[in-house]
Short mmCIF file of C-alpha atoms and ligand atoms in Angstrom, two decimals:
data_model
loop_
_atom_site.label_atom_id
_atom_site.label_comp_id
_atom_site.label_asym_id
_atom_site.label_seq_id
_atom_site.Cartn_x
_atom_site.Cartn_y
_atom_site.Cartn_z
CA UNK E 24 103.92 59.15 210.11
CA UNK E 25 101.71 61.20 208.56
CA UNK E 26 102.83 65.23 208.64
CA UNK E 27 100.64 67.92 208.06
CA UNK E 28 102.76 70.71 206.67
CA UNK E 29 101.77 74.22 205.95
CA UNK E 30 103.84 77.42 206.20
CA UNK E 31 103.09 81.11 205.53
CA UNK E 32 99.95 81.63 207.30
CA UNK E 33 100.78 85.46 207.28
CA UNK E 34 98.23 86.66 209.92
CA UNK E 35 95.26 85.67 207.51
CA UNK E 36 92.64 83.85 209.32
CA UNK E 37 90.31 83.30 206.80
CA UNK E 38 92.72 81.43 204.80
CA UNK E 39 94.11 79.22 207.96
CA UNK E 40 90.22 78.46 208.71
CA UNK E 41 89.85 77.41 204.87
CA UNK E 42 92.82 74.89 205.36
CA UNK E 43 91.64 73.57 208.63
CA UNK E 44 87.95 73.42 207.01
CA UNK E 45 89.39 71.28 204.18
CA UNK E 46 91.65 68.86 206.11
CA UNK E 47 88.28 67.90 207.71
CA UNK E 48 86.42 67.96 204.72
CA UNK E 49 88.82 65.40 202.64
CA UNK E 50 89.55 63.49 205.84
CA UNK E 51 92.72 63.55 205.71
CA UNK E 52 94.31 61.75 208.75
CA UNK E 53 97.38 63.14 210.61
CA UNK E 54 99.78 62.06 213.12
CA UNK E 55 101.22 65.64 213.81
CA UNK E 56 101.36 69.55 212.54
CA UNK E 57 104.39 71.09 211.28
CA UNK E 58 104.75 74.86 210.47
CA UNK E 59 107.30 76.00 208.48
CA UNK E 60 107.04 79.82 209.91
CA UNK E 61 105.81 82.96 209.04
CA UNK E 62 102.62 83.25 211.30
CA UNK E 63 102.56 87.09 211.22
CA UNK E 64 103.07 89.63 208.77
CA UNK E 65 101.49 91.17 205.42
CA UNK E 66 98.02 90.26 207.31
CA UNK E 67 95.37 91.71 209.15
CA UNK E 68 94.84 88.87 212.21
CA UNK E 69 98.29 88.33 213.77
CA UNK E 70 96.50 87.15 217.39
CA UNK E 71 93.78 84.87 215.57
CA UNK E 72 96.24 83.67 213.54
CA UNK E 73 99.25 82.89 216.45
CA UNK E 74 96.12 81.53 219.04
CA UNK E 75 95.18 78.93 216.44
CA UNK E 76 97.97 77.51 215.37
CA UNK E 77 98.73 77.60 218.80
CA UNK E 78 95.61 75.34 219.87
CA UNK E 79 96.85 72.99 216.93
CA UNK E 80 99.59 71.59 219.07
CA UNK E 81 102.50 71.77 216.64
CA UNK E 82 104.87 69.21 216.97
CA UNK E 83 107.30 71.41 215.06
CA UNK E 84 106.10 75.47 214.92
CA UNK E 85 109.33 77.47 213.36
CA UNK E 86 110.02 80.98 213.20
CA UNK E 87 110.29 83.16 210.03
CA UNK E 88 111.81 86.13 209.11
CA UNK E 89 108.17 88.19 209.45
CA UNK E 90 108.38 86.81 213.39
CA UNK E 91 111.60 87.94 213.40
CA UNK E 92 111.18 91.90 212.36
CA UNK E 93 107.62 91.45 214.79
CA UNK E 94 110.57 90.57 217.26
CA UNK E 95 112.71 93.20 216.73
CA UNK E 96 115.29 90.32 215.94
CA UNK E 97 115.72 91.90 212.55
CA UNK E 98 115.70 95.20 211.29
CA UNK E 99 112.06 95.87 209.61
CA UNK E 100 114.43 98.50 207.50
CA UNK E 101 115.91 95.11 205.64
CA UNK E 102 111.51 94.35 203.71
CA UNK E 103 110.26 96.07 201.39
CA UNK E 104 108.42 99.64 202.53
CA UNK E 105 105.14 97.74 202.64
CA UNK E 106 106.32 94.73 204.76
CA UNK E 107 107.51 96.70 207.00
CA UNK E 108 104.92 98.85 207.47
CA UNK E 109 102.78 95.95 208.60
CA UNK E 110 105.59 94.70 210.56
CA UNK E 111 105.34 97.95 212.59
CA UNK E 112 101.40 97.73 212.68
CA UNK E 113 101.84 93.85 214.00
CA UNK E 114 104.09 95.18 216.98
CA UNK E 115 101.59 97.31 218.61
CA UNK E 116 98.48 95.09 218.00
CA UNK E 117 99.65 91.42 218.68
CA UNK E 118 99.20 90.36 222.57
CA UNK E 119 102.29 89.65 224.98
CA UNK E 120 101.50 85.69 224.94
CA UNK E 121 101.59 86.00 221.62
CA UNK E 122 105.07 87.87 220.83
CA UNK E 123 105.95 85.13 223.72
CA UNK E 124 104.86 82.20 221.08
CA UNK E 125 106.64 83.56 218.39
CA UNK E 126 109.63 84.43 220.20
CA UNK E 127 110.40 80.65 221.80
CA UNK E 128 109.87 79.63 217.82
CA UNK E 129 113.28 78.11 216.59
CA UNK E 130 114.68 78.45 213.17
CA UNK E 131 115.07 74.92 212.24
CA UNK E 132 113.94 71.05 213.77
CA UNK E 133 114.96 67.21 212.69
CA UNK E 134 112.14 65.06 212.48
CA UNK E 135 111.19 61.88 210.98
CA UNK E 136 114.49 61.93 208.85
CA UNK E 137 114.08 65.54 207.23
CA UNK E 138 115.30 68.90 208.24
CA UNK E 139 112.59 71.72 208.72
CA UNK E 140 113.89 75.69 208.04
CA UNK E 141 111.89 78.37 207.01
CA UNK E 142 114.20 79.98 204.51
CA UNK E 143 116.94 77.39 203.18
CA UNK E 144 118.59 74.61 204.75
CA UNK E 145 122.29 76.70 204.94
CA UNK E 146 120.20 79.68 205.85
CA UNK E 147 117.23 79.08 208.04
CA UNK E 148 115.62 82.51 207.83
CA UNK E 149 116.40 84.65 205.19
CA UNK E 150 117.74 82.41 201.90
CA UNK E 151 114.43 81.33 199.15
CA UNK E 152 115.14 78.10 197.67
CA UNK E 153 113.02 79.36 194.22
CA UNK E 154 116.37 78.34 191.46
CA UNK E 155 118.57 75.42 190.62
CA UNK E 156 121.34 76.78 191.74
CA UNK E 157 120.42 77.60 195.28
CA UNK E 158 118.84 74.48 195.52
CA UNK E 159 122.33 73.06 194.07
CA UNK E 160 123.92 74.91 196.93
CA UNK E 161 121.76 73.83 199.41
CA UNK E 162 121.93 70.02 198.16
CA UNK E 163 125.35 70.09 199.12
CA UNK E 164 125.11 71.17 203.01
CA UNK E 165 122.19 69.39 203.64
CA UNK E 166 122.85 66.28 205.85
CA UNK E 167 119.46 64.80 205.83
CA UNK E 168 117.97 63.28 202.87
CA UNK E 169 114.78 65.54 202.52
CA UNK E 170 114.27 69.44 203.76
CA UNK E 171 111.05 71.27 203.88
CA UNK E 172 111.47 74.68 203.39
CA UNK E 173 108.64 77.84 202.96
CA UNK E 174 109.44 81.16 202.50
CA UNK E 175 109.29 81.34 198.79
CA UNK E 176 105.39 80.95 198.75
CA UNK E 177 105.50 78.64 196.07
CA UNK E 178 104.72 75.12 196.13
CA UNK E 179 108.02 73.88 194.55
CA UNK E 180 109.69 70.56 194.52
CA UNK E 181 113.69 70.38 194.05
CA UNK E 182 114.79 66.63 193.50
CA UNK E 183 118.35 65.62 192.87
CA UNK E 184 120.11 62.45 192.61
CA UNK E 185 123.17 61.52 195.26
CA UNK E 186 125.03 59.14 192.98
CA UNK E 187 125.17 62.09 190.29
CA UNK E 188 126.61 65.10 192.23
CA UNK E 189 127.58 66.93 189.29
CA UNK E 190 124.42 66.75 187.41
CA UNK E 191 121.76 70.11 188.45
CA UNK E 192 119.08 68.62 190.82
CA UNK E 193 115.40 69.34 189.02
CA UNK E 194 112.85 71.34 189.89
CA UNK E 195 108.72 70.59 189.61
CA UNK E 196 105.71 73.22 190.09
CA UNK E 197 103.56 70.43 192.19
CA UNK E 198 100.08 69.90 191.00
CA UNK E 199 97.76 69.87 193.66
CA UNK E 200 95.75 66.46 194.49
CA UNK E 201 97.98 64.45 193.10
CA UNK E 202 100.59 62.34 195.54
CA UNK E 203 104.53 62.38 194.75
CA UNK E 204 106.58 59.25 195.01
CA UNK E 205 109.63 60.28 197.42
CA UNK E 206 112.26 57.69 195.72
CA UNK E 207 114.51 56.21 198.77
CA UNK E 208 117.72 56.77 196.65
CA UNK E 209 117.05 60.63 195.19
CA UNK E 210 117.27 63.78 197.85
CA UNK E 211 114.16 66.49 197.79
CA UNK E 212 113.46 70.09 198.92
CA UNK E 213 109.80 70.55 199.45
CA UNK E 214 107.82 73.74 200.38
CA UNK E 215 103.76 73.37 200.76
CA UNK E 216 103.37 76.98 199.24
CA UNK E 217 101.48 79.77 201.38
CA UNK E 218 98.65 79.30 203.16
CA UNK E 219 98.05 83.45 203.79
CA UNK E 220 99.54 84.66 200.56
CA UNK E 221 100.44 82.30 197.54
CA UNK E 222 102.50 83.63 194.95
CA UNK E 223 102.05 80.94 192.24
CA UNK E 224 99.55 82.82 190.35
CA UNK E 225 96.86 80.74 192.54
CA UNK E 226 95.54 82.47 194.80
CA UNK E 227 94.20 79.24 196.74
CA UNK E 228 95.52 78.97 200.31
CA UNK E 229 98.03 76.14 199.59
CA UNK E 230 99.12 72.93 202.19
CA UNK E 231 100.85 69.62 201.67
CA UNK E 232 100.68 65.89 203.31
CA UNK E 233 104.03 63.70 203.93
CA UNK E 234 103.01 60.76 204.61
CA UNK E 235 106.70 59.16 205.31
CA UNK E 236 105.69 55.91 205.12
CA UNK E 237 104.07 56.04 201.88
CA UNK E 238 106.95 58.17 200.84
CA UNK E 239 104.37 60.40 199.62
CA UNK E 240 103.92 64.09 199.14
CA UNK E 241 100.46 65.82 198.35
CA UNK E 242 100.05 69.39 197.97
CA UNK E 243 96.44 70.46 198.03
CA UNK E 244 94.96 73.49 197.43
CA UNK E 245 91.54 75.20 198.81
CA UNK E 246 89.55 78.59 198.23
CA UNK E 247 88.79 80.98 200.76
CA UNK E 248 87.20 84.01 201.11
CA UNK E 249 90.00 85.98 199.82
CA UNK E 250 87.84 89.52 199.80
CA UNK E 251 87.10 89.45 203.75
CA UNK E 252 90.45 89.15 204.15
CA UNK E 253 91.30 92.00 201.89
CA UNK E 254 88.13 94.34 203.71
CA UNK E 255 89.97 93.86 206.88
CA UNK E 256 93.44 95.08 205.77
CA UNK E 257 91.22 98.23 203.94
CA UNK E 258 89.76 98.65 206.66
CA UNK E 259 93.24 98.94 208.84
CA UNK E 260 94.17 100.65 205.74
CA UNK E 261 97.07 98.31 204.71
CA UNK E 262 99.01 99.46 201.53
CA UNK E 263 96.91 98.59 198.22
CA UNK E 264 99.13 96.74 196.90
CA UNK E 265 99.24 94.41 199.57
CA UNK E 266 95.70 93.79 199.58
CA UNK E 267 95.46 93.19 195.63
CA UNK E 268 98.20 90.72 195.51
CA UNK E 269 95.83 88.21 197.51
CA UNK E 270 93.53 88.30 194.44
CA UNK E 271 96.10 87.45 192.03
CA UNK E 272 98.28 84.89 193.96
CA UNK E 273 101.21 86.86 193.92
FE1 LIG U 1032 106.58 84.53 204.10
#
């Protein structure tokens, strides 16, 4: 099965075209779509954003903890000033289908052997998998050999070996372009980065291929039009800081 995995779109439409554009443009075949959450938030095209990735037929579509404060199923008082005042400018722009979609989201799925969260595998929503030792922590409740986690916006890959339980599971920066052998006998966390807002220092909208019977793993990266993205959210007048980050990839 071949998985097309991307996570973070964070309402920015000219970086979910981008990916779309460049799936077609490398041809790379998939069997099905999974999204690792986070559609709305930070961003200036919640409804574009929801209504595509809606028309993409996801077998697996997840919530995150932006859909969540959109929701009202967390307290926008819990993100930073500047999350949450796009949090509250999301709520009374994005259309009732669309706070429908992101409400019937779950927080986590089983498919093709691998768990799917948005935040961590013992916490779906909130935790970032970005050290050793939460990865470590997480390692040790996961049930399934392989999670796929976002939330962190960077494109990491945890790996740790089952017959060693005491020794500190790894951690790799994946290089786009270039597939990753999934041993059978070693355990991974994967995240495919940010598509709407990559904090790697890239700012490339970032996805990723698993390919599970390869046992492969592909991260790719693509350009978009980063400053059409940033005149909307001026235009809306979004918090500066907000709209320079998508410059810098971070
Ligand atoms: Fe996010």
């Amino acid at each position: 099965m071949r998985c097309l995995v991307f996570s973070d779109v964070h309402a920015n439409f000219a970086a979910l075209e981008a990916v779309l554009r460049d799936v077609k443009q490398r041809r790379i075949g998939y069997d099905v779509v999974w999204f690792l959450g986070d559609l709305v938030g930070y961003g200036p095209d919640p409804n574009e954003c929801i209504e595509q990735v809606r028309a993409l037929a996801p077998a697996v579509a997840l919530a995150g903890n932006h859909d969540w404060a959109v929701l009202g199923k967390v307290d926008p008082a819990a993100f930073h000033d500047l999350a949450a005042e796009v949090v509250m400018w999301t709520r009374s722009v994005i259309r009732a289908e669309n706070l429908a979609y992101l409400d019937a989201r779950p927080t986590q799925a089983k498919a093709e052997g691998c768990l799917l969260v948005h935040g961590s595998p013992r916490e779906p929503i909130w935790e970032y998998v970005i050290d050793l030792a939460t990865a470590a922590a997480n390692f040790a409740v996961m049930e399934t050999p392989c999670a796929l986690v976002g939330h962190s916006h960077v494109p990491l890959l945890f790996v740790a070996d089952p017959e060693q339980p005491e020794a500190k599971p790894r951690a790799f920066l994946v290089a786009p372009n270039t597939p990753v052998f999934l041993k059978p006998s070693l355990r991974y966390i994967l995240n495919p980065g940010s598509v709407g807002q990559p904090r790697d220092q890239d700012p490339r909208a970032a996805y990723a291929l698993l390919d599970t019977e390869a046992r492969t793993w592909t991260l790719y990266r693509t350009t978009y039009p980063v400053h059409h993205t940033q005149a909307k959210m001026r235009a809306l007048g979004f918090p500066e800081a907000l709209i320079v980050r998508l410059q810098l990839g971070r």
